[in-house]
Amino acid sequence: MIEIPELALVALVGVSGSGKSTFARRHFAPSQVLSSDAFRGMVADDENDQSASADAFDALHHVAGIRLRRGLLTVVDATNLQPHARAGLVRVAREHDVLPVAIVLDVPEAVAWERTQGRADRTHGRQVLTRMQRDLRQSYGRLAREGFRKVHVLRGVDEIDAAQIRYEK
Ligand code: GTP
Ligand code: MG
């Protein structure tokens, strides 16, 4: 059982193919989920245009801040594997006195790679995935120190599948 405050900024953390967007769809309303893909699409007409990432995250942080000011739970569907990416989220949460929470989706690299190969919307190679896995390993020791008040780790496909979310009062 994953317990999160009714008002939180939830950062999903996981490599490409770990199932973040699937998890977000299953557990949250579409309007609660801000995805980096959707914001790249909004600012660049192309969800995969990595050159649009800075602008996309600017817009995402802005919308997240507005939602938190309005008292709305907000979920960020992005890999969130880099300290600087997470720092932006912790900053937005703090600016609005909202707790930043991380939910880590950790699947074996082979699983993520197999899924990636079946997707038309992803073209990255295996080395990119390996680098993301390395970034994930390094993230474990850092998340709490970076300011995430709760770090929930779901290890493996079964644990991700069985996860349920409960809201703290
Ligand atoms: P990026 O957006 O690239 O970072 O990936 P993601 O973490 O959002 O992964 P996504 O949820 O898009 O899942 C990737 C692929 O794996 C999709 O084709 C999903 O249908 C599939 N998938 C995700 N979760 C599960 C799962 O629990 N079981 C199975 N069998 N497939 C899954
Ligand atoms: Mg996704």
PDB file of C-alpha atoms and ligand atoms in Angstrom:
ATOM      1  CA  MET A   1       0.000   0.000   0.000  1.00  0.00           C
ATOM      2  CA  ILE A   2       1.364   3.371  -0.994  1.00  0.00           C
ATOM      3  CA  GLU A   3       0.228   6.148   1.311  1.00  0.00           C
ATOM      4  CA  ILE A   4       0.413   9.673   0.019  1.00  0.00           C
ATOM      5  CA  PRO A   5      -0.935  12.948   1.350  1.00  0.00           C
ATOM      6  CA  GLU A   6      -4.148  14.155  -0.254  1.00  0.00           C
ATOM      7  CA  LEU A   7      -2.197  17.141  -1.462  1.00  0.00           C
ATOM      8  CA  ALA A   8       1.234  16.178  -2.738  1.00  0.00           C
ATOM      9  CA  LEU A   9       3.513  16.578  -5.681  1.00  0.00           C
ATOM     10  CA  VAL A  10       4.144  13.010  -6.767  1.00  0.00           C
ATOM     11  CA  ALA A  11       7.207  12.365  -8.894  1.00  0.00           C
ATOM     12  CA  LEU A  12       7.223   9.056 -10.716  1.00  0.00           C
ATOM     13  CA  VAL A  13      10.806   7.867 -11.091  1.00  0.00           C
ATOM     14  CA  GLY A  14      11.850   5.162 -13.523  1.00  0.00           C
ATOM     15  CA  VAL A  15      13.618   4.318 -16.746  1.00  0.00           C
ATOM     16  CA  SER A  16      11.846   4.449 -20.081  1.00  0.00           C
ATOM     17  CA  GLY A  17       9.644   1.392 -20.274  1.00  0.00           C
ATOM     18  CA  SER A  18       9.338   0.938 -16.515  1.00  0.00           C
ATOM     19  CA  GLY A  19       5.619   1.624 -16.794  1.00  0.00           C
ATOM     20  CA  LYS A  20       5.270   5.157 -15.421  1.00  0.00           C
ATOM     21  CA  SER A  21       2.589   6.314 -17.854  1.00  0.00           C
ATOM     22  CA  THR A  22       0.701   3.047 -17.437  1.00  0.00           C
ATOM     23  CA  PHE A  23       0.886   3.400 -13.646  1.00  0.00           C
ATOM     24  CA  ALA A  24      -0.267   7.019 -13.835  1.00  0.00           C
ATOM     25  CA  ARG A  25      -3.241   6.067 -15.998  1.00  0.00           C
ATOM     26  CA  ARG A  26      -4.211   3.286 -13.650  1.00  0.00           C
ATOM     27  CA  HIS A  27      -4.031   5.220 -10.395  1.00  0.00           C
ATOM     28  CA  PHE A  28      -4.739   8.862 -11.199  1.00  0.00           C
ATOM     29  CA  ALA A  29      -7.166  10.956 -13.190  1.00  0.00           C
ATOM     30  CA  PRO A  30      -5.809  12.216 -16.517  1.00  0.00           C
ATOM     31  CA  SER A  31      -6.038  15.824 -15.318  1.00  0.00           C
ATOM     32  CA  GLN A  32      -3.804  15.043 -12.315  1.00  0.00           C
ATOM     33  CA  VAL A  33      -0.950  13.798 -14.473  1.00  0.00           C
ATOM     34  CA  LEU A  34       1.538  16.158 -16.087  1.00  0.00           C
ATOM     35  CA  SER A  35       3.683  14.225 -18.517  1.00  0.00           C
ATOM     36  CA  SER A  36       6.899  15.463 -20.064  1.00  0.00           C
ATOM     37  CA  ASP A  37       5.807  13.899 -23.365  1.00  0.00           C
ATOM     38  CA  ALA A  38       2.573  15.875 -23.409  1.00  0.00           C
ATOM     39  CA  PHE A  39       4.404  19.109 -22.599  1.00  0.00           C
ATOM     40  CA  ARG A  40       6.980  18.492 -25.346  1.00  0.00           C
ATOM     41  CA  GLY A  41       4.054  17.984 -27.672  1.00  0.00           C
ATOM     42  CA  MET A  42       2.485  21.256 -26.530  1.00  0.00           C
ATOM     43  CA  VAL A  43       5.601  23.373 -27.006  1.00  0.00           C
ATOM     44  CA  ALA A  44       7.111  21.608 -30.029  1.00  0.00           C
ATOM     45  CA  ASP A  45       4.391  19.627 -31.829  1.00  0.00           C
ATOM     46  CA  ASP A  46       6.573  16.583 -31.224  1.00  0.00           C
ATOM     47  CA  GLU A  47       6.517  14.536 -28.025  1.00  0.00           C
ATOM     48  CA  ASN A  48       9.974  13.160 -28.809  1.00  0.00           C
ATOM     49  CA  ASP A  49      11.737  16.439 -29.575  1.00  0.00           C
ATOM     50  CA  GLN A  50      14.434  16.361 -26.890  1.00  0.00           C
ATOM     51  CA  SER A  51      15.573  19.861 -27.892  1.00  0.00           C
ATOM     52  CA  ALA A  52      12.242  21.076 -26.502  1.00  0.00           C
ATOM     53  CA  SER A  53      12.835  19.596 -23.060  1.00  0.00           C
ATOM     54  CA  ALA A  54      13.880  22.823 -21.316  1.00  0.00           C
ATOM     55  CA  ASP A  55      10.799  24.674 -22.554  1.00  0.00           C
ATOM     56  CA  ALA A  56       8.586  21.685 -21.862  1.00  0.00           C
ATOM     57  CA  PHE A  57       9.756  21.436 -18.241  1.00  0.00           C
ATOM     58  CA  ASP A  58       9.384  25.187 -17.795  1.00  0.00           C
ATOM     59  CA  ALA A  59       5.759  24.859 -18.821  1.00  0.00           C
ATOM     60  CA  LEU A  60       5.272  21.706 -16.756  1.00  0.00           C
ATOM     61  CA  HIS A  61       6.686  23.341 -13.612  1.00  0.00           C
ATOM     62  CA  HIS A  62       4.501  26.363 -14.186  1.00  0.00           C
ATOM     63  CA  VAL A  63       1.331  24.296 -14.463  1.00  0.00           C
ATOM     64  CA  ALA A  64       2.363  22.145 -11.499  1.00  0.00           C
ATOM     65  CA  GLY A  65       2.785  25.308  -9.422  1.00  0.00           C
ATOM     66  CA  ILE A  66      -0.645  26.587 -10.397  1.00  0.00           C
ATOM     67  CA  ARG A  67      -2.244  23.261  -9.522  1.00  0.00           C
ATOM     68  CA  LEU A  68      -0.502  23.101  -6.134  1.00  0.00           C
ATOM     69  CA  ARG A  69      -1.533  26.679  -5.355  1.00  0.00           C
ATOM     70  CA  ARG A  70      -5.092  25.580  -6.073  1.00  0.00           C
ATOM     71  CA  GLY A  71      -4.697  22.650  -3.705  1.00  0.00           C
ATOM     72  CA  LEU A  72      -4.689  19.913  -6.326  1.00  0.00           C
ATOM     73  CA  LEU A  73      -2.702  16.697  -6.166  1.00  0.00           C
ATOM     74  CA  THR A  74      -0.268  16.630  -9.054  1.00  0.00           C
ATOM     75  CA  VAL A  75       1.649  13.709 -10.537  1.00  0.00           C
ATOM     76  CA  VAL A  76       4.695  14.231 -12.733  1.00  0.00           C
ATOM     77  CA  ASP A  77       5.121  11.515 -15.352  1.00  0.00           C
ATOM     78  CA  ALA A  78       8.713  11.906 -16.489  1.00  0.00           C
ATOM     79  CA  THR A  79      11.779   9.727 -15.936  1.00  0.00           C
ATOM     80  CA  ASN A  80      12.959  12.034 -13.097  1.00  0.00           C
ATOM     81  CA  LEU A  81      16.285  10.214 -13.071  1.00  0.00           C
ATOM     82  CA  GLN A  82      18.510  13.284 -12.935  1.00  0.00           C
ATOM     83  CA  PRO A  83      19.091  15.266  -9.751  1.00  0.00           C
ATOM     84  CA  HIS A  84      18.530  18.555 -11.581  1.00  0.00           C
ATOM     85  CA  ALA A  85      15.173  17.368 -12.933  1.00  0.00           C
ATOM     86  CA  ARG A  86      14.040  16.361  -9.463  1.00  0.00           C
ATOM     87  CA  ALA A  87      15.358  19.583  -7.933  1.00  0.00           C
ATOM     88  CA  GLY A  88      12.937  21.543 -10.096  1.00  0.00           C
ATOM     89  CA  LEU A  89      10.039  19.529  -8.722  1.00  0.00           C
ATOM     90  CA  VAL A  90      11.151  19.822  -5.094  1.00  0.00           C
ATOM     91  CA  ARG A  91      11.463  23.571  -5.588  1.00  0.00           C
ATOM     92  CA  VAL A  92       7.927  23.915  -6.984  1.00  0.00           C
ATOM     93  CA  ALA A  93       6.529  21.800  -4.146  1.00  0.00           C
ATOM     94  CA  ARG A  94       8.348  23.829  -1.488  1.00  0.00           C
ATOM     95  CA  GLU A  95       7.221  27.113  -3.008  1.00  0.00           C
ATOM     96  CA  HIS A  96       3.682  25.949  -2.372  1.00  0.00           C
ATOM     97  CA  ASP A  97       4.237  24.249   0.983  1.00  0.00           C
ATOM     98  CA  VAL A  98       3.342  20.903  -0.508  1.00  0.00           C
ATOM     99  CA  LEU A  99       5.123  17.631   0.220  1.00  0.00           C
ATOM    100  CA  PRO A 100       7.147  16.160  -2.623  1.00  0.00           C
ATOM    101  CA  VAL A 101       6.753  12.390  -2.784  1.00  0.00           C
ATOM    102  CA  ALA A 102       8.592   9.941  -5.034  1.00  0.00           C
ATOM    103  CA  ILE A 103       7.255   6.671  -6.382  1.00  0.00           C
ATOM    104  CA  VAL A 104      10.067   4.642  -7.911  1.00  0.00           C
ATOM    105  CA  LEU A 105       9.217   2.008 -10.515  1.00  0.00           C
ATOM    106  CA  ASP A 106      12.134  -0.385 -10.756  1.00  0.00           C
ATOM    107  CA  VAL A 107      11.874  -3.166 -13.325  1.00  0.00           C
ATOM    108  CA  PRO A 108      14.721  -5.332 -14.606  1.00  0.00           C
ATOM    109  CA  GLU A 109      16.511  -3.717 -17.524  1.00  0.00           C
ATOM    110  CA  ALA A 110      15.631  -6.687 -19.713  1.00  0.00           C
ATOM    111  CA  VAL A 111      11.929  -6.085 -19.117  1.00  0.00           C
ATOM    112  CA  ALA A 112      12.180  -2.391 -19.955  1.00  0.00           C
ATOM    113  CA  TRP A 113      14.202  -3.203 -23.059  1.00  0.00           C
ATOM    114  CA  GLU A 114      11.756  -5.807 -24.288  1.00  0.00           C
ATOM    115  CA  ARG A 115       8.894  -3.349 -23.879  1.00  0.00           C
ATOM    116  CA  THR A 116      10.845  -0.605 -25.626  1.00  0.00           C
ATOM    117  CA  GLN A 117      11.398  -2.760 -28.674  1.00  0.00           C
ATOM    118  CA  GLY A 118       7.666  -3.213 -29.049  1.00  0.00           C
ATOM    119  CA  ARG A 119       6.938   0.528 -29.051  1.00  0.00           C
ATOM    120  CA  ALA A 120       6.553   2.729 -32.085  1.00  0.00           C
ATOM    121  CA  ASP A 121       6.955   5.899 -29.986  1.00  0.00           C
ATOM    122  CA  ARG A 122      10.463   5.096 -28.681  1.00  0.00           C
ATOM    123  CA  THR A 123      13.588   4.643 -30.754  1.00  0.00           C
ATOM    124  CA  HIS A 124      16.419   4.840 -28.232  1.00  0.00           C
ATOM    125  CA  GLY A 125      19.063   2.142 -28.162  1.00  0.00           C
ATOM    126  CA  ARG A 126      20.040  -0.246 -25.435  1.00  0.00           C
ATOM    127  CA  GLN A 127      22.904   1.953 -24.196  1.00  0.00           C
ATOM    128  CA  VAL A 128      20.485   4.768 -23.468  1.00  0.00           C
ATOM    129  CA  LEU A 129      18.474   2.387 -21.318  1.00  0.00           C
ATOM    130  CA  THR A 130      21.605   1.117 -19.575  1.00  0.00           C
ATOM    131  CA  ARG A 131      22.549   4.698 -18.735  1.00  0.00           C
ATOM    132  CA  MET A 132      19.080   5.314 -17.346  1.00  0.00           C
ATOM    133  CA  GLN A 133      19.403   2.206 -15.163  1.00  0.00           C
ATOM    134  CA  ARG A 134      22.682   3.543 -13.832  1.00  0.00           C
ATOM    135  CA  ASP A 135      21.036   6.887 -13.082  1.00  0.00           C
ATOM    136  CA  LEU A 136      18.243   5.032 -11.286  1.00  0.00           C
ATOM    137  CA  ARG A 137      20.735   3.153  -9.081  1.00  0.00           C
ATOM    138  CA  GLN A 138      22.382   6.450  -8.187  1.00  0.00           C
ATOM    139  CA  SER A 139      19.017   8.021  -7.442  1.00  0.00           C
ATOM    140  CA  TYR A 140      18.215   5.674  -4.575  1.00  0.00           C
ATOM    141  CA  GLY A 141      20.646   7.172  -2.139  1.00  0.00           C
ATOM    142  CA  ARG A 142      19.765  10.711  -3.058  1.00  0.00           C
ATOM    143  CA  LEU A 143      15.994  11.040  -3.150  1.00  0.00           C
ATOM    144  CA  ALA A 144      15.432  11.563   0.581  1.00  0.00           C
ATOM    145  CA  ARG A 145      18.349  13.984   0.850  1.00  0.00           C
ATOM    146  CA  GLU A 146      16.999  15.957  -2.099  1.00  0.00           C
ATOM    147  CA  GLY A 147      13.848  16.689  -0.135  1.00  0.00           C
ATOM    148  CA  PHE A 148      11.411  13.935  -1.070  1.00  0.00           C
ATOM    149  CA  ARG A 149       9.518  13.352   2.164  1.00  0.00           C
ATOM    150  CA  LYS A 150       8.400   9.887   1.220  1.00  0.00           C
ATOM    151  CA  VAL A 151      10.109   7.561  -1.181  1.00  0.00           C
ATOM    152  CA  HIS A 152       8.043   4.558  -2.192  1.00  0.00           C
ATOM    153  CA  VAL A 153       9.927   1.911  -4.115  1.00  0.00           C
ATOM    154  CA  LEU A 154       8.093  -0.666  -6.229  1.00  0.00           C
ATOM    155  CA  ARG A 155      10.513  -3.390  -7.221  1.00  0.00           C
ATOM    156  CA  GLY A 156       9.609  -5.682 -10.054  1.00  0.00           C
ATOM    157  CA  VAL A 157       6.597  -6.113 -12.272  1.00  0.00           C
ATOM    158  CA  ASP A 158       4.521  -7.958  -9.655  1.00  0.00           C
ATOM    159  CA  GLU A 159       4.960  -5.305  -6.996  1.00  0.00           C
ATOM    160  CA  ILE A 160       4.076  -2.564  -9.475  1.00  0.00           C
ATOM    161  CA  ASP A 161       1.042  -4.545 -10.557  1.00  0.00           C
ATOM    162  CA  ALA A 162      -0.187  -5.083  -7.005  1.00  0.00           C
ATOM    163  CA  ALA A 163       0.359  -1.510  -5.830  1.00  0.00           C
ATOM    164  CA  GLN A 164      -2.555   0.421  -4.403  1.00  0.00           C
ATOM    165  CA  ILE A 165      -2.655   4.033  -3.398  1.00  0.00           C
ATOM    166  CA  ARG A 166      -4.265   5.298  -0.234  1.00  0.00           C
ATOM    167  CA  TYR A 167      -4.632   8.912   0.744  1.00  0.00           C
ATOM    168  CA  GLU A 168      -3.556  10.071   4.188  1.00  0.00           C
ATOM    169  CA  LYS A 169      -5.924  12.341   6.013  1.00  0.00           C
TER     170      LYS A 169
HETATM  171  P1  GTP B   1       8.615   6.295 -21.027  1.00  0.00           P
HETATM  172  O1  GTP B   1       7.433   7.180 -21.252  1.00  0.00           O
HETATM  173  O2  GTP B   1       9.328   5.929 -22.280  1.00  0.00           O
HETATM  174  O3  GTP B   1       9.551   6.834 -19.978  1.00  0.00           O
HETATM  175  O4  GTP B   1       8.080   4.871 -20.468  1.00  0.00           O
HETATM  176  P2  GTP B   1       7.039   4.606 -19.309  1.00  0.00           P
HETATM  177  O5  GTP B   1       7.792   4.370 -18.042  1.00  0.00           O
HETATM  178  O6  GTP B   1       5.986   5.648 -19.273  1.00  0.00           O
HETATM  179  O7  GTP B   1       6.401   3.205 -19.728  1.00  0.00           O
HETATM  180  P3  GTP B   1       4.922   2.900 -20.265  1.00  0.00           P
HETATM  181  O8  GTP B   1       3.933   3.003 -19.147  1.00  0.00           O
HETATM  182  O9  GTP B   1       4.651   3.672 -21.489  1.00  0.00           O
HETATM  183  O10 GTP B   1       5.080   1.370 -20.599  1.00  0.00           O
HETATM  184  C1  GTP B   1       5.948   0.952 -21.638  1.00  0.00           C
HETATM  185  C2  GTP B   1       5.369  -0.251 -22.312  1.00  0.00           C
HETATM  186  O11 GTP B   1       5.275  -1.303 -21.370  1.00  0.00           O
HETATM  187  C3  GTP B   1       3.966  -0.019 -22.846  1.00  0.00           C
HETATM  188  O12 GTP B   1       3.869  -0.683 -24.084  1.00  0.00           O
HETATM  189  C4  GTP B   1       3.075  -0.678 -21.829  1.00  0.00           C
HETATM  190  O13 GTP B   1       1.919  -1.188 -22.404  1.00  0.00           O
HETATM  191  C5  GTP B   1       3.945  -1.761 -21.262  1.00  0.00           C
HETATM  192  N1  GTP B   1       3.653  -1.955 -19.843  1.00  0.00           N
HETATM  193  C6  GTP B   1       3.661  -1.005 -18.884  1.00  0.00           C
HETATM  194  N2  GTP B   1       3.338  -1.521 -17.686  1.00  0.00           N
HETATM  195  C7  GTP B   1       3.122  -2.840 -17.907  1.00  0.00           C
HETATM  196  C8  GTP B   1       2.768  -3.923 -17.074  1.00  0.00           C
HETATM  197  O14 GTP B   1       2.576  -3.802 -15.867  1.00  0.00           O
HETATM  198  N3  GTP B   1       2.667  -5.141 -17.655  1.00  0.00           N
HETATM  199  C9  GTP B   1       2.879  -5.312 -18.980  1.00  0.00           C
HETATM  200  N4  GTP B   1       2.771  -6.538 -19.488  1.00  0.00           N
HETATM  201  N5  GTP B   1       3.217  -4.320 -19.807  1.00  0.00           N
HETATM  202  C10 GTP B   1       3.335  -3.097 -19.284  1.00  0.00           C
HETATM  203 MG    MG B   2       5.693   7.364 -20.390  1.00  0.00          MG
END
